PDB file of C-alpha atoms in Angstrom:
ATOM      1  CA  UNK Q  28       5.185 125.452 205.232  1.00  0.00           C
ATOM      2  CA  UNK Q  29       5.861 123.787 208.352  1.00  0.00           C
ATOM      3  CA  UNK Q  30       6.698 120.346 207.943  1.00  0.00           C
ATOM      4  CA  UNK Q  31       7.496 117.469 210.364  1.00  0.00           C
ATOM      5  CA  UNK Q  32       8.471 114.100 208.567  1.00  0.00           C
ATOM      6  CA  UNK Q  33       8.686 111.055 210.610  1.00  0.00           C
ATOM      7  CA  UNK Q  34      10.838 108.050 209.507  1.00  0.00           C
ATOM      8  CA  UNK Q  35      12.651 105.245 211.368  1.00  0.00           C
ATOM      9  CA  UNK Q  36       9.191 102.746 211.889  1.00  0.00           C
ATOM     10  CA  UNK Q  37       9.046  99.167 211.067  1.00  0.00           C
ATOM     11  CA  UNK Q  38       8.391  95.637 212.354  1.00  0.00           C
ATOM     12  CA  UNK Q  39      10.539  94.526 215.162  1.00  0.00           C
ATOM     13  CA  UNK Q  40       9.986  91.431 217.435  1.00  0.00           C
ATOM     14  CA  UNK Q  41       9.794  91.578 221.353  1.00  0.00           C
ATOM     15  CA  UNK Q  42      12.859  93.055 223.100  1.00  0.00           C
ATOM     16  CA  UNK Q  43      14.268  94.953 219.910  1.00  0.00           C
ATOM     17  CA  UNK Q  44      14.804  98.110 219.435  1.00  0.00           C
ATOM     18  CA  UNK Q  45      14.054 101.154 216.916  1.00  0.00           C
ATOM     19  CA  UNK Q  46      15.166 104.995 216.723  1.00  0.00           C
ATOM     20  CA  UNK Q  47      12.234 107.202 215.322  1.00  0.00           C
ATOM     21  CA  UNK Q  48      13.490 110.020 213.959  1.00  0.00           C
ATOM     22  CA  UNK Q  49      11.452 113.591 212.761  1.00  0.00           C
ATOM     23  CA  UNK Q  50      12.786 116.196 210.677  1.00  0.00           C
ATOM     24  CA  UNK Q  51      11.374 119.566 211.707  1.00  0.00           C
ATOM     25  CA  UNK Q  52      11.205 122.420 208.573  1.00  0.00           C
ATOM     26  CA  UNK Q  53       9.614 125.371 208.416  1.00  0.00           C
ATOM     27  CA  UNK Q  54       8.667 126.224 211.912  1.00  0.00           C
ATOM     28  CA  UNK Q  55       7.573 129.776 212.614  1.00  0.00           C
ATOM     29  CA  UNK Q  56       8.445 132.446 215.415  1.00  0.00           C
ATOM     30  CA  UNK Q  57      12.174 131.695 215.752  1.00  0.00           C
ATOM     31  CA  UNK Q  58      11.888 128.150 214.548  1.00  0.00           C
ATOM     32  CA  UNK Q  59      12.870 124.484 216.052  1.00  0.00           C
ATOM     33  CA  UNK Q  60      14.341 126.144 219.207  1.00  0.00           C
ATOM     34  CA  UNK Q  61      11.685 127.919 220.204  1.00  0.00           C
ATOM     35  CA  UNK Q  62       9.188 124.751 220.448  1.00  0.00           C
ATOM     36  CA  UNK Q  63       8.703 122.146 222.608  1.00  0.00           C
ATOM     37  CA  UNK Q  64       9.169 118.851 220.764  1.00  0.00           C
ATOM     38  CA  UNK Q  65       7.051 115.614 221.278  1.00  0.00           C
ATOM     39  CA  UNK Q  66       6.222 111.899 220.238  1.00  0.00           C
ATOM     40  CA  UNK Q  67       2.392 110.569 220.768  1.00  0.00           C
ATOM     41  CA  UNK Q  68       1.076 107.181 219.955  1.00  0.00           C
ATOM     42  CA  UNK Q  69      -2.080 106.076 219.066  1.00  0.00           C
ATOM     43  CA  UNK Q  70      -3.264 102.110 218.931  1.00  0.00           C
ATOM     44  CA  UNK Q  71      -6.205 101.100 216.580  1.00  0.00           C
ATOM     45  CA  UNK Q  72      -9.037 101.320 218.816  1.00  0.00           C
ATOM     46  CA  UNK Q  73      -7.232 103.532 221.408  1.00  0.00           C
ATOM     47  CA  UNK Q  74      -6.860 107.124 222.371  1.00  0.00           C
ATOM     48  CA  UNK Q  75      -4.124 109.146 221.458  1.00  0.00           C
ATOM     49  CA  UNK Q  76      -0.957 108.486 224.099  1.00  0.00           C
ATOM     50  CA  UNK Q  77       1.238 111.298 225.299  1.00  0.00           C
ATOM     51  CA  UNK Q  78       4.985 109.324 224.836  1.00  0.00           C
ATOM     52  CA  UNK Q  79       7.723 111.837 225.347  1.00  0.00           C
ATOM     53  CA  UNK Q  80       8.615 115.470 225.090  1.00  0.00           C
ATOM     54  CA  UNK Q  81      11.919 117.305 225.163  1.00  0.00           C
ATOM     55  CA  UNK Q  82      12.654 121.458 225.289  1.00  0.00           C
ATOM     56  CA  UNK Q  83      15.623 121.865 222.672  1.00  0.00           C
ATOM     57  CA  UNK Q  84      16.950 125.080 224.293  1.00  0.00           C
ATOM     58  CA  UNK Q  85      17.078 123.521 227.952  1.00  0.00           C
ATOM     59  CA  UNK Q  86      17.395 119.855 227.178  1.00  0.00           C
ATOM     60  CA  UNK Q  87      15.010 118.735 229.691  1.00  0.00           C
ATOM     61  CA  UNK Q  88      12.848 116.222 229.039  1.00  0.00           C
ATOM     62  CA  UNK Q  89       9.293 114.468 230.173  1.00  0.00           C
ATOM     63  CA  UNK Q  90       7.906 110.827 229.366  1.00  0.00           C
ATOM     64  CA  UNK Q  91       4.799 109.161 230.209  1.00  0.00           C
ATOM     65  CA  UNK Q  92       5.249 106.216 232.842  1.00  0.00           C
ATOM     66  CA  UNK Q  93       4.296 103.468 230.301  1.00  0.00           C
ATOM     67  CA  UNK Q  94       7.457 104.123 228.242  1.00  0.00           C
ATOM     68  CA  UNK Q  95      10.180 105.098 230.967  1.00  0.00           C
ATOM     69  CA  UNK Q  96      13.258 103.595 231.410  1.00  0.00           C
ATOM     70  CA  UNK Q  97      12.409 102.195 227.931  1.00  0.00           C
ATOM     71  CA  UNK Q  98      12.498 105.048 225.812  1.00  0.00           C
ATOM     72  CA  UNK Q  99      14.642 108.111 225.368  1.00  0.00           C
ATOM     73  CA  UNK Q 100      13.919 111.477 223.692  1.00  0.00           C
ATOM     74  CA  UNK Q 101      16.870 113.616 221.889  1.00  0.00           C
ATOM     75  CA  UNK Q 102      17.170 116.073 219.711  1.00  0.00           C
ATOM     76  CA  UNK Q 103      19.770 117.058 217.427  1.00  0.00           C
ATOM     77  CA  UNK Q 104      19.298 120.736 217.231  1.00  0.00           C
ATOM     78  CA  UNK Q 105      22.020 121.717 214.406  1.00  0.00           C
ATOM     79  CA  UNK Q 106      19.287 119.489 212.107  1.00  0.00           C
ATOM     80  CA  UNK Q 107      16.600 120.097 213.593  1.00  0.00           C
ATOM     81  CA  UNK Q 108      15.479 116.731 214.301  1.00  0.00           C
ATOM     82  CA  UNK Q 109      13.984 114.723 217.353  1.00  0.00           C
ATOM     83  CA  UNK Q 110      15.038 111.488 218.125  1.00  0.00           C
ATOM     84  CA  UNK Q 111      12.867 108.636 219.814  1.00  0.00           C
ATOM     85  CA  UNK Q 112      15.335 105.453 220.706  1.00  0.00           C
ATOM     86  CA  UNK Q 113      12.943 102.662 221.780  1.00  0.00           C
ATOM     87  CA  UNK Q 114      14.425  99.896 223.500  1.00  0.00           C
ATOM     88  CA  UNK Q 115      12.725  96.983 225.035  1.00  0.00           C
ATOM     89  CA  UNK Q 116       9.682  96.962 222.686  1.00  0.00           C
ATOM     90  CA  UNK Q 117       6.717  95.247 223.711  1.00  0.00           C
ATOM     91  CA  UNK Q 118       3.895  94.218 221.865  1.00  0.00           C
ATOM     92  CA  UNK Q 119       1.395  96.731 223.506  1.00  0.00           C
ATOM     93  CA  UNK Q 120       3.881  99.651 222.134  1.00  0.00           C
ATOM     94  CA  UNK Q 121       2.512  98.674 218.763  1.00  0.00           C
ATOM     95  CA  UNK Q 122       0.998 102.215 217.035  1.00  0.00           C
ATOM     96  CA  UNK Q 123       1.431 104.959 214.577  1.00  0.00           C
ATOM     97  CA  UNK Q 124       4.282 106.973 216.479  1.00  0.00           C
ATOM     98  CA  UNK Q 125       3.712 110.856 215.991  1.00  0.00           C
ATOM     99  CA  UNK Q 126       6.045 113.510 215.983  1.00  0.00           C
ATOM    100  CA  UNK Q 127       4.797 116.494 217.109  1.00  0.00           C
ATOM    101  CA  UNK Q 128       5.553 120.496 217.654  1.00  0.00           C
ATOM    102  CA  UNK Q 129       3.850 123.098 220.245  1.00  0.00           C
ATOM    103  CA  UNK Q 130       5.053 126.744 221.796  1.00  0.00           C
ATOM    104  CA  UNK Q 131       3.458 125.435 225.029  1.00  0.00           C
ATOM    105  CA  UNK Q 132       4.863 122.558 226.603  1.00  0.00           C
ATOM    106  CA  UNK Q 133       1.601 121.956 228.668  1.00  0.00           C
ATOM    107  CA  UNK Q 134      -0.236 121.884 225.785  1.00  0.00           C
ATOM    108  CA  UNK Q 135       1.739 118.591 224.925  1.00  0.00           C
ATOM    109  CA  UNK Q 136       1.899 117.285 227.900  1.00  0.00           C
ATOM    110  CA  UNK Q 137      -1.233 117.791 229.927  1.00  0.00           C
ATOM    111  CA  UNK Q 138      -3.747 118.621 227.263  1.00  0.00           C
ATOM    112  CA  UNK Q 139      -2.273 115.963 224.556  1.00  0.00           C
ATOM    113  CA  UNK Q 140      -2.672 119.000 222.079  1.00  0.00           C
ATOM    114  CA  UNK Q 141      -0.060 120.373 219.391  1.00  0.00           C
ATOM    115  CA  UNK Q 142       0.589 123.536 217.004  1.00  0.00           C
ATOM    116  CA  UNK Q 143       1.848 121.125 214.351  1.00  0.00           C
ATOM    117  CA  UNK Q 144       1.909 117.501 213.805  1.00  0.00           C
ATOM    118  CA  UNK Q 145       3.646 115.108 211.474  1.00  0.00           C
ATOM    119  CA  UNK Q 146       1.912 112.084 209.346  1.00  0.00           C
ATOM    120  CA  UNK Q 147       3.302 109.502 211.422  1.00  0.00           C
ATOM    121  CA  UNK Q 148       5.432 106.439 211.307  1.00  0.00           C
ATOM    122  CA  UNK Q 149       3.878 102.911 212.041  1.00  0.00           C
ATOM    123  CA  UNK Q 150       5.641 100.847 214.625  1.00  0.00           C
ATOM    124  CA  UNK Q 151       4.736  97.023 214.900  1.00  0.00           C
ATOM    125  CA  UNK Q 152       5.958  94.883 217.778  1.00  0.00           C
ATOM    126  CA  UNK Q 153       5.512  91.063 217.347  1.00  0.00           C
ATOM    127  CA  UNK Q 154       5.431  88.608 220.453  1.00  0.00           C
TER     128      UNK Q 154
END
């Protein structure tokens, strides 16, 4: 059974920081290292938005323009965990943040789709 479990969300003031974690288990094929891991977010009344992606094998990353320079995605491969370090948070970053896994990187980045997704964690940034 595949599980992606997010943690680390919460309420923070504008300019503050949070670190989200996503622990993955049960991924088929060759497990965590064979998937591209990403973060999406969805604010109330808005479409789901791609935030960042990382390929655990190569360490290659990509992120949305809206978070470049503020958010950093990373992994701890030995722990099958992906992180999203969020700095200089803004009220417009308020959303539910979802961890996702896909074997096709373009599926995540271009089509906004995934093979597996977590339940999400709420991030609220107050002004």
